[in-house]
Tab-separated table of C-alpha atoms and ligand atoms in Angstrom:
chain	number	residue	atom	x	y	z
A	1	MET	CA	-22.431	-3.286	16.508
A	2	ALA	CA	-23.230	-6.301	18.594
A	3	SER	CA	-25.663	-6.728	21.390
A	4	LYS	CA	-24.087	-7.806	24.610
A	5	LEU	CA	-24.439	-11.464	24.940
A	6	SER	CA	-26.293	-13.080	27.763
A	7	VAL	CA	-24.743	-15.758	29.895
A	8	ALA	CA	-27.683	-17.978	29.108
A	9	VAL	CA	-26.574	-18.394	25.495
A	10	LEU	CA	-23.121	-19.443	26.563
A	11	LEU	CA	-24.425	-22.028	28.973
A	12	LEU	CA	-26.944	-23.347	26.505
A	13	CYS	CA	-24.222	-23.665	23.960
A	14	VAL	CA	-21.809	-25.541	26.199
A	15	GLY	CA	-24.657	-27.900	26.980
A	16	VAL	CA	-25.822	-28.773	23.522
A	17	CYS	CA	-23.081	-28.093	20.998
A	18	VAL	CA	-20.537	-30.606	19.999
A	19	ALA	CA	-18.081	-29.815	17.198
A	20	ARG	CA	-16.788	-32.538	15.010
A	21	ASN	CA	-13.385	-33.187	16.409
A	22	SER	CA	-13.932	-32.082	19.929
A	23	ASP	CA	-16.287	-30.320	22.194
A	24	PHE	CA	-17.069	-26.599	22.441
A	25	SER	CA	-15.059	-26.156	25.541
A	26	ILE	CA	-11.918	-27.087	23.587
A	27	VAL	CA	-12.358	-25.591	20.137
A	28	GLY	CA	-14.334	-22.594	21.363
A	29	TYR	CA	-17.212	-22.594	18.898
A	30	SER	CA	-20.032	-24.798	17.624
A	31	GLU	CA	-21.419	-25.542	14.205
A	32	GLU	CA	-24.375	-23.172	14.832
A	33	ASP	CA	-22.039	-20.289	15.591
A	34	LEU	CA	-21.009	-20.317	11.964
A	35	SER	CA	-24.503	-20.282	10.605
A	36	SER	CA	-25.178	-16.549	10.404
A	37	HIS	CA	-23.517	-13.134	10.759
A	38	ASP	CA	-25.438	-12.498	13.943
A	39	ARG	CA	-24.246	-15.737	15.481
A	40	LEU	CA	-20.657	-14.822	14.519
A	41	ILE	CA	-21.045	-11.458	16.263
A	42	GLU	CA	-22.326	-13.207	19.337
A	43	LEU	CA	-19.491	-15.660	19.241
A	44	PHE	CA	-17.012	-12.755	19.002
A	45	GLU	CA	-18.609	-11.004	21.946
A	46	LYS	CA	-18.410	-14.219	23.986
A	47	TRP	CA	-14.802	-14.645	23.028
A	48	LEU	CA	-14.014	-11.010	23.978
A	49	ALA	CA	-15.588	-11.508	27.389
A	50	LYS	CA	-13.847	-14.791	27.955
A	51	HIS	CA	-10.445	-13.402	27.178
A	52	GLU	CA	-11.131	-10.010	28.748
A	53	LYS	CA	-10.282	-8.137	25.601
A	54	ALA	CA	-11.026	-4.449	25.104
A	55	TYR	CA	-10.175	-2.334	22.121
A	56	ALA	CA	-9.386	1.366	22.045
A	57	SER	CA	-11.933	2.231	19.384
A	58	PHE	CA	-14.944	0.941	17.533
A	59	GLU	CA	-12.921	0.869	14.309
A	60	GLU	CA	-10.334	-1.334	15.982
A	61	LYS	CA	-13.066	-3.657	17.129
A	62	LEU	CA	-14.447	-3.922	13.643
A	63	HIS	CA	-11.016	-4.659	12.299
A	64	ARG	CA	-10.423	-7.333	14.952
A	65	PHE	CA	-13.767	-8.912	14.106
A	66	GLU	CA	-12.574	-9.319	10.542
A	67	VAL	CA	-9.309	-10.905	11.676
A	68	PHE	CA	-11.222	-13.161	14.065
A	69	LYS	CA	-13.557	-14.358	11.279
A	70	ASP	CA	-10.614	-15.033	9.024
A	71	ASN	CA	-8.944	-17.102	11.750
A	72	LEU	CA	-12.165	-18.939	12.574
A	73	LYS	CA	-12.486	-19.886	8.906
A	74	LEU	CA	-9.072	-21.472	8.950
A	75	ILE	CA	-9.693	-23.188	12.312
A	76	ASP	CA	-12.947	-24.668	11.113
A	77	GLU	CA	-11.453	-25.798	7.808
A	78	ILE	CA	-8.648	-27.601	9.544
A	79	ASN	CA	-10.955	-29.166	12.143
A	80	ARG	CA	-12.957	-30.621	9.243
A	81	GLU	CA	-9.940	-31.995	7.423
A	82	VAL	CA	-7.532	-33.095	10.056
A	83	THR	CA	-8.166	-35.721	12.704
A	84	SER	CA	-4.868	-36.037	14.535
A	85	TYR	CA	-5.045	-32.564	16.164
A	86	TRP	CA	-7.509	-29.742	16.413
A	87	LEU	CA	-7.387	-25.984	16.496
A	88	GLY	CA	-9.426	-23.627	18.625
A	89	LEU	CA	-10.443	-20.004	19.228
A	90	ASN	CA	-7.756	-19.319	21.807
A	91	GLU	CA	-6.670	-15.917	23.063
A	92	PHE	CA	-4.674	-15.319	19.852
A	93	ALA	CA	-7.784	-15.432	17.677
A	94	ASP	CA	-7.872	-11.665	16.992
A	95	LEU	CA	-4.240	-11.561	15.777
A	96	THR	CA	-2.961	-11.954	12.258
A	97	GLN	CA	-0.134	-14.371	11.805
A	98	ASP	CA	2.352	-11.468	11.418
A	99	GLU	CA	1.156	-9.803	14.597
A	100	PHE	CA	1.334	-13.082	16.455
A	101	LYS	CA	4.847	-13.768	15.105
A	102	ALA	CA	6.075	-10.313	16.146
A	103	ALA	CA	4.796	-10.566	19.676
A	104	TYR	CA	5.022	-14.017	21.135
A	105	LEU	CA	8.190	-15.741	19.964
A	106	GLY	CA	11.792	-14.599	20.498
A	107	LEU	CA	14.426	-17.032	19.401
A	108	SER	CA	17.414	-15.520	17.607
A	109	PRO	CA	19.451	-18.440	16.293
A	110	PRO	CA	22.912	-17.574	15.021
A	111	PRO	CA	23.349	-18.153	11.281
A	112	ALA	CA	25.208	-21.381	12.036
A	113	ARG	CA	25.209	-23.246	15.278
A	114	ARG	CA	28.533	-22.933	17.012
A	115	SER	CA	30.222	-26.191	16.368
A	116	SER	CA	30.384	-27.909	19.639
A	117	SER	CA	33.422	-29.719	21.001
A	118	ARG	CA	31.516	-30.482	24.155
A	119	SER	CA	30.601	-34.080	24.752
A	120	PHE	CA	27.162	-35.573	24.568
A	121	ARG	CA	26.882	-37.544	27.820
A	122	TYR	CA	23.988	-39.693	26.704
A	123	GLU	CA	25.712	-40.912	23.537
A	124	ASP	CA	26.216	-44.466	24.863
A	125	VAL	CA	22.724	-45.013	26.188
A	126	ALA	CA	21.483	-48.183	24.540
A	127	ALA	CA	18.242	-47.837	22.648
A	128	HIS	CA	16.760	-50.858	24.426
A	129	ASP	CA	17.407	-49.160	27.814
A	130	LEU	CA	15.199	-46.297	26.887
A	131	PRO	CA	11.779	-46.283	28.560
A	132	LYS	CA	8.779	-46.461	26.145
A	133	ALA	CA	7.433	-43.252	27.619
A	134	VAL	CA	8.725	-40.500	29.943
A	135	ASP	CA	6.835	-37.635	31.416
A	136	TRP	CA	8.827	-35.342	33.673
A	137	ARG	CA	5.695	-33.658	34.821
A	138	LYS	CA	4.746	-36.847	36.607
A	139	LYS	CA	8.163	-37.109	38.166
A	140	GLY	CA	8.008	-33.725	39.762
A	141	ALA	CA	10.559	-32.008	37.541
A	142	VAL	CA	8.303	-29.491	35.741
A	143	THR	CA	6.874	-26.340	37.209
A	144	ASP	CA	3.514	-24.775	36.284
A	145	VAL	CA	3.166	-23.405	32.780
A	146	LYS	CA	4.231	-19.792	32.582
A	147	ASN	CA	3.324	-16.955	30.200
A	148	GLN	CA	5.935	-14.848	28.429
A	149	GLY	CA	3.274	-12.406	27.302
A	150	GLN	CA	4.186	-9.880	24.559
A	151	CYS	CA	7.912	-10.122	24.938
A	152	GLY	CA	10.284	-12.164	22.773
A	153	SER	CA	11.681	-13.901	25.835
A	154	CYS	CA	10.868	-17.521	24.877
A	155	TRP	CA	14.566	-18.363	25.056
A	156	ALA	CA	14.615	-17.444	28.788
A	157	PHE	CA	11.563	-19.654	29.519
A	158	SER	CA	12.998	-22.526	27.566
A	159	THR	CA	16.275	-22.256	29.498
A	160	VAL	CA	14.677	-21.960	32.899
A	161	ALA	CA	12.371	-24.918	32.354
A	162	ALA	CA	15.361	-27.139	31.560
A	163	VAL	CA	17.285	-25.748	34.569
A	164	GLU	CA	14.270	-26.246	36.878
A	165	GLY	CA	14.170	-29.788	35.616
A	166	ILE	CA	17.802	-30.799	36.154
A	167	ASN	CA	17.722	-29.037	39.569
A	168	ALA	CA	14.669	-31.071	40.612
A	169	ILE	CA	16.273	-34.282	39.398
A	170	VAL	CA	19.578	-33.724	41.156
A	171	THR	CA	18.410	-32.106	44.366
A	172	GLY	CA	14.821	-33.255	44.693
A	173	ASN	CA	13.762	-29.637	45.027
A	174	LEU	CA	11.352	-28.347	42.352
A	175	THR	CA	11.507	-24.617	42.474
A	176	ALA	CA	10.321	-22.049	39.885
A	177	LEU	CA	13.286	-19.973	38.769
A	178	SER	CA	13.620	-16.448	37.322
A	179	GLU	CA	13.313	-15.746	33.604
A	180	GLN	CA	13.516	-12.046	34.371
A	181	GLU	CA	16.988	-12.417	35.739
A	182	LEU	CA	18.084	-13.905	32.386
A	183	ILE	CA	16.330	-11.125	30.480
A	184	ASP	CA	18.048	-8.472	32.542
A	185	CYS	CA	21.481	-10.048	33.034
A	186	SER	CA	22.187	-12.582	30.285
A	187	VAL	CA	23.027	-9.980	27.664
A	188	ASP	CA	26.065	-11.597	26.077
A	189	GLY	CA	24.467	-12.846	22.882
A	190	ASN	CA	20.901	-12.399	24.151
A	191	SER	CA	18.641	-9.372	23.657
A	192	GLY	CA	15.922	-9.539	26.331
A	193	CYS	CA	12.494	-9.130	24.810
A	194	ASN	CA	14.025	-9.002	21.339
A	195	GLY	CA	15.194	-12.609	21.310
A	196	GLY	CA	17.937	-14.847	22.474
A	197	MET	CA	19.326	-18.312	22.615
A	198	MET	CA	19.238	-21.002	25.263
A	199	ASP	CA	22.919	-21.925	25.006
A	200	TYR	CA	23.982	-18.350	25.752
A	201	ALA	CA	21.684	-18.349	28.712
A	202	PHE	CA	23.026	-21.666	30.056
A	203	SER	CA	26.482	-20.346	29.674
A	204	TYR	CA	25.537	-17.171	31.667
A	205	ILE	CA	23.989	-19.209	34.473
A	206	ALA	CA	26.996	-21.479	34.752
A	207	SER	CA	29.384	-18.551	34.985
A	208	SER	CA	27.294	-16.181	37.095
A	209	GLY	CA	26.765	-18.582	40.005
A	210	GLY	CA	23.105	-19.362	39.423
A	211	LEU	CA	19.543	-18.079	39.077
A	212	HIS	CA	17.379	-16.665	41.755
A	213	THR	CA	13.815	-18.076	42.291
A	214	GLU	CA	10.893	-16.771	40.346
A	215	GLU	CA	9.520	-15.375	43.606
A	216	ALA	CA	12.705	-13.475	44.436
A	217	TYR	CA	13.058	-12.057	40.927
A	218	PRO	CA	9.625	-12.056	39.330
A	219	TYR	CA	8.693	-11.691	35.658
A	220	LEU	CA	8.042	-8.139	34.413
A	221	MET	CA	7.626	-8.780	30.670
A	222	GLU	CA	10.151	-6.076	29.854
A	223	GLU	CA	13.916	-5.620	29.939
A	224	GLY	CA	15.542	-3.955	32.923
A	225	SER	CA	18.945	-3.514	34.387
A	226	CYS	CA	20.590	-6.565	35.891
A	227	GLY	CA	19.548	-6.908	39.562
A	228	ASP	CA	16.882	-4.157	39.501
A	229	GLY	CA	13.933	-6.496	39.520
A	230	LYS	CA	15.152	-8.499	42.491
A	231	LYS	CA	12.601	-8.209	45.218
A	232	SER	CA	14.291	-9.913	48.128
A	233	GLU	CA	17.839	-9.889	49.406
A	234	SER	CA	17.777	-13.653	49.372
A	235	GLU	CA	21.052	-14.966	47.903
A	236	ALA	CA	19.653	-18.466	47.366
A	237	VAL	CA	20.374	-19.411	43.839
A	238	VAL	CA	20.220	-22.548	41.730
A	239	SER	CA	23.398	-23.277	39.840
A	240	ILE	CA	24.403	-25.498	36.980
A	241	SER	CA	27.774	-26.797	35.946
A	242	GLY	CA	27.426	-26.120	32.254
A	243	TYR	CA	25.445	-27.352	29.250
A	244	GLU	CA	25.764	-29.711	26.291
A	245	ASP	CA	24.261	-29.784	22.843
A	246	VAL	CA	22.276	-32.734	21.592
A	247	PRO	CA	23.744	-33.866	18.224
A	248	ALA	CA	21.630	-32.083	15.574
A	249	LYS	CA	19.097	-33.807	13.370
A	250	ASP	CA	19.326	-36.981	15.452
A	251	GLU	CA	15.978	-37.796	16.974
A	252	GLN	CA	17.253	-40.807	18.828
A	253	ALA	CA	19.835	-38.589	20.522
A	254	LEU	CA	17.068	-36.161	21.570
A	255	ILE	CA	15.089	-39.087	23.032
A	256	LYS	CA	18.147	-40.339	24.872
A	257	ALA	CA	18.669	-36.941	26.505
A	258	LEU	CA	15.001	-36.576	27.177
A	259	ALA	CA	14.863	-39.917	28.954
A	260	HIS	CA	17.290	-38.340	31.458
A	261	GLN	CA	16.109	-34.773	31.876
A	262	PRO	CA	13.919	-32.026	30.323
A	263	VAL	CA	15.652	-30.524	27.271
A	264	SER	CA	15.562	-27.036	25.701
A	265	VAL	CA	14.547	-27.237	22.046
A	266	ALA	CA	14.010	-24.723	19.275
A	267	ILE	CA	11.145	-24.994	16.796
A	268	GLU	CA	9.308	-23.026	14.146
A	269	ALA	CA	6.140	-21.889	15.963
A	270	SER	CA	4.930	-18.989	13.788
A	271	GLY	CA	2.552	-21.032	11.686
A	272	ARG	CA	-1.188	-20.421	11.947
A	273	HIS	CA	-1.838	-24.011	12.945
A	274	PHE	CA	0.650	-23.655	15.827
A	275	GLN	CA	-0.969	-20.388	16.814
A	276	PHE	CA	-4.394	-22.051	17.285
A	277	TYR	CA	-3.287	-25.528	18.334
A	278	SER	CA	-5.748	-26.786	21.009
A	279	GLY	CA	-5.019	-30.492	21.360
A	280	GLY	CA	-4.009	-33.780	19.825
A	281	VAL	CA	-0.786	-34.914	18.284
A	282	PHE	CA	0.433	-32.065	16.131
A	283	ASP	CA	2.008	-33.081	12.870
A	284	GLY	CA	2.326	-29.741	11.053
A	285	PRO	CA	2.229	-27.987	8.739
A	286	CYS	CA	5.334	-26.121	9.849
A	287	GLY	CA	8.769	-25.439	8.481
A	288	ALA	CA	12.122	-25.636	10.266
A	289	GLN	CA	13.061	-21.927	10.406
A	290	LEU	CA	13.634	-21.893	14.143
A	291	ASP	CA	11.894	-18.973	15.818
A	292	HIS	CA	10.769	-20.179	19.178
A	293	GLY	CA	12.354	-21.758	22.201
A	294	VAL	CA	10.421	-24.270	24.300
A	295	ALA	CA	11.167	-27.179	26.566
A	296	ALA	CA	10.732	-30.855	25.768
A	297	VAL	CA	9.554	-32.595	28.964
A	298	GLY	CA	8.806	-36.097	27.885
A	299	TYR	CA	7.771	-38.453	25.102
A	300	GLY	CA	5.174	-41.132	24.491
A	301	SER	CA	2.789	-42.733	22.046
A	302	ASP	CA	-0.853	-42.288	21.301
A	303	LYS	CA	-1.730	-45.939	21.444
A	304	GLY	CA	-4.974	-45.910	19.577
A	305	LYS	CA	-3.625	-43.955	16.698
A	306	GLY	CA	-0.012	-45.032	16.517
A	307	HIS	CA	1.335	-41.514	16.804
A	308	ASP	CA	4.616	-41.208	18.615
A	309	TYR	CA	5.168	-37.743	20.115
A	310	ILE	CA	7.341	-35.452	22.165
A	311	ILE	CA	5.668	-33.534	25.024
A	312	VAL	CA	6.586	-29.857	24.846
A	313	LYS	CA	6.059	-27.197	27.470
A	314	ASN	CA	5.293	-23.844	25.908
A	315	SER	CA	5.287	-20.375	27.539
A	316	TRP	CA	2.001	-18.968	26.333
A	317	GLY	CA	-0.007	-19.625	29.465
A	318	ALA	CA	-2.132	-22.607	30.467
A	319	LYS	CA	-4.970	-21.634	28.065
A	320	TRP	CA	-2.989	-22.468	24.968
A	321	GLY	CA	-2.814	-25.988	23.670
A	322	GLU	CA	-3.228	-28.878	26.068
A	323	LYS	CA	-3.126	-26.850	29.315
A	324	GLY	CA	-0.067	-25.025	27.991
A	325	TYR	CA	1.608	-28.070	26.371
A	326	ILE	CA	1.740	-29.468	22.880
A	327	ARG	CA	2.334	-33.021	21.812
A	328	MET	CA	4.501	-32.886	18.702
A	329	LYS	CA	4.774	-35.858	16.443
A	330	ARG	CA	8.145	-37.624	16.343
A	331	GLY	CA	9.366	-40.291	13.942
A	332	THR	CA	8.433	-38.120	10.958
A	333	GLY	CA	11.321	-39.569	8.909
A	334	LYS	CA	12.854	-36.100	8.611
A	335	GLY	CA	16.215	-35.645	10.363
A	336	GLU	CA	15.300	-32.138	11.432
A	337	GLY	CA	12.099	-33.401	13.084
A	338	LEU	CA	8.703	-31.791	13.155
A	339	CYS	CA	9.036	-27.955	13.035
A	340	GLY	CA	12.826	-28.434	13.263
A	341	ILE	CA	12.682	-29.802	16.853
A	342	ASN	CA	15.771	-31.983	16.363
A	343	LYS	CA	17.943	-29.114	15.040
A	344	MET	CA	19.041	-27.255	18.157
A	345	ALA	CA	18.378	-29.105	21.389
A	346	SER	CA	20.561	-28.633	24.427
A	347	TYR	CA	20.431	-29.203	28.173
A	348	PRO	CA	22.088	-27.961	31.325
A	349	THR	CA	24.385	-30.172	33.339
A	350	LYS	CA	24.554	-30.175	37.104
A	351	ASP	CA	27.280	-32.301	38.610
A	352	ASN	CA	27.489	-32.850	42.290
B	401	NAG	C1	14.363	-25.328	47.394
B	401	NAG	O1	15.240	-24.433	46.743
B	401	NAG	C2	14.853	-23.035	46.940
B	401	NAG	C3	15.834	-22.207	46.084
B	401	NAG	O2	17.161	-22.475	46.348
B	401	NAG	C4	14.954	-22.707	48.446
B	401	NAG	O3	14.605	-21.387	48.610
B	401	NAG	C5	14.055	-23.610	49.187
B	401	NAG	O4	14.217	-23.425	50.591
B	401	NAG	C6	14.391	-25.077	48.878
B	401	NAG	N1	13.411	-25.958	49.520
B	401	NAG	C7	13.753	-26.975	50.209
B	401	NAG	C8	12.639	-27.815	50.803
B	401	NAG	O5	14.922	-27.336	50.408
C-alpha cells in the first residue's frame, strides 16, 4: 500500500507546518497532510512508526487506515471549531470509540452510591481560606504518570494516586505504590481488569494493613492471585486509616478537599473528544455516565481565557493529553460537574 516514509519528510514537516490551534508536535498532523490520499498514507505510516504499531495482516492495516482517517476527520473538525482545547493523533488514533471504551477504562459504579454516614472532614473549611490555585505535582505529592494499558484497572490507578498523595503529605515520602496488588487482592466489590471502584479499594487498603511499593509489586496488566506478583520479600507497606466521600454534586466541596490532598474522582471518559484530547482546558462534550476513575491533583485558572479548571492525572501514559494530564473545566454551572467529575469523589485518610 504505502511507501515507507523517510525521516526527512518528518523533520521537514515538524519544521514548517503549523496547524491552527497548535503545532504539529502536539496535534500530530499538518494542514498539508490532509491535502491528498498519498499524504494521508504517509501520515499514517509516520504515525505507525511513532507509536510502534504493527498489524497482523494487510487487511487489518487497511481497516485501521480507515478508522484512522475517520478519527483524523473528527480531530481536524474539532480543531477548526473549538479554541479552548485541542485534539491530536495520539496512540488511540486507530481505535474506534467502542474499541477504546472496551479497552482503556474500567470503572464499575454501583447502581446507587452507598449512602455515606462517614464525615466530610473539610466541610468547615471557609471558602476565603482556599488558595486560588493548588498543584500537588509542585508540592511533591504526585508520582510520574502511569499507564494502565489494555486492562480496565483505572480504579486501581485512581486509588493509588490518592494514597500516594496523602502518604507524601503526611510522611514527606513520595513513593510509587502498587496497583497490581489492588488488582490481585482487592476483590471484594472489585473485578481486576474488568472494573472496580475506588472506595472498595480504599476500604481494602485500610483493612489489609497497606500497599507495597510499585517496585516490590510491579504492574502486570492482568489479574493474578493475591501476592503472586510480589517480587521482593520486603514487608514495607504504606497504610491509610480509612476514606471519606466528598458530598456529591458539590463542586465547592471537591475544591475544599482538593486544597488539602489529591482526590480520586470518577468521570465519563469514553467520548471521542476525551480519547483524542491533547491539550487546553477541556469543556466537553461528555455526559455523566461514570466509566473511568482518575485522580484530581489540583485546580487553577487559565488567566488569559477566564477558564477555571481541575487538574486531573490520567493513567494512559505520558503521551496522552498534557503529559498524561487533562485540565477539566470547573464552574460549569452543573452540579454534577464536567463529565460528572463532582458525582463520586473520595479520598483516603491517614491519621498519625
Ligand atoms: C519511603 O517509603 C518507602 C515505602 O515504605 C520505603 O521503602 C522508603 O525507604 C522510604 N524512603 C525514605 C527516605 O524514608
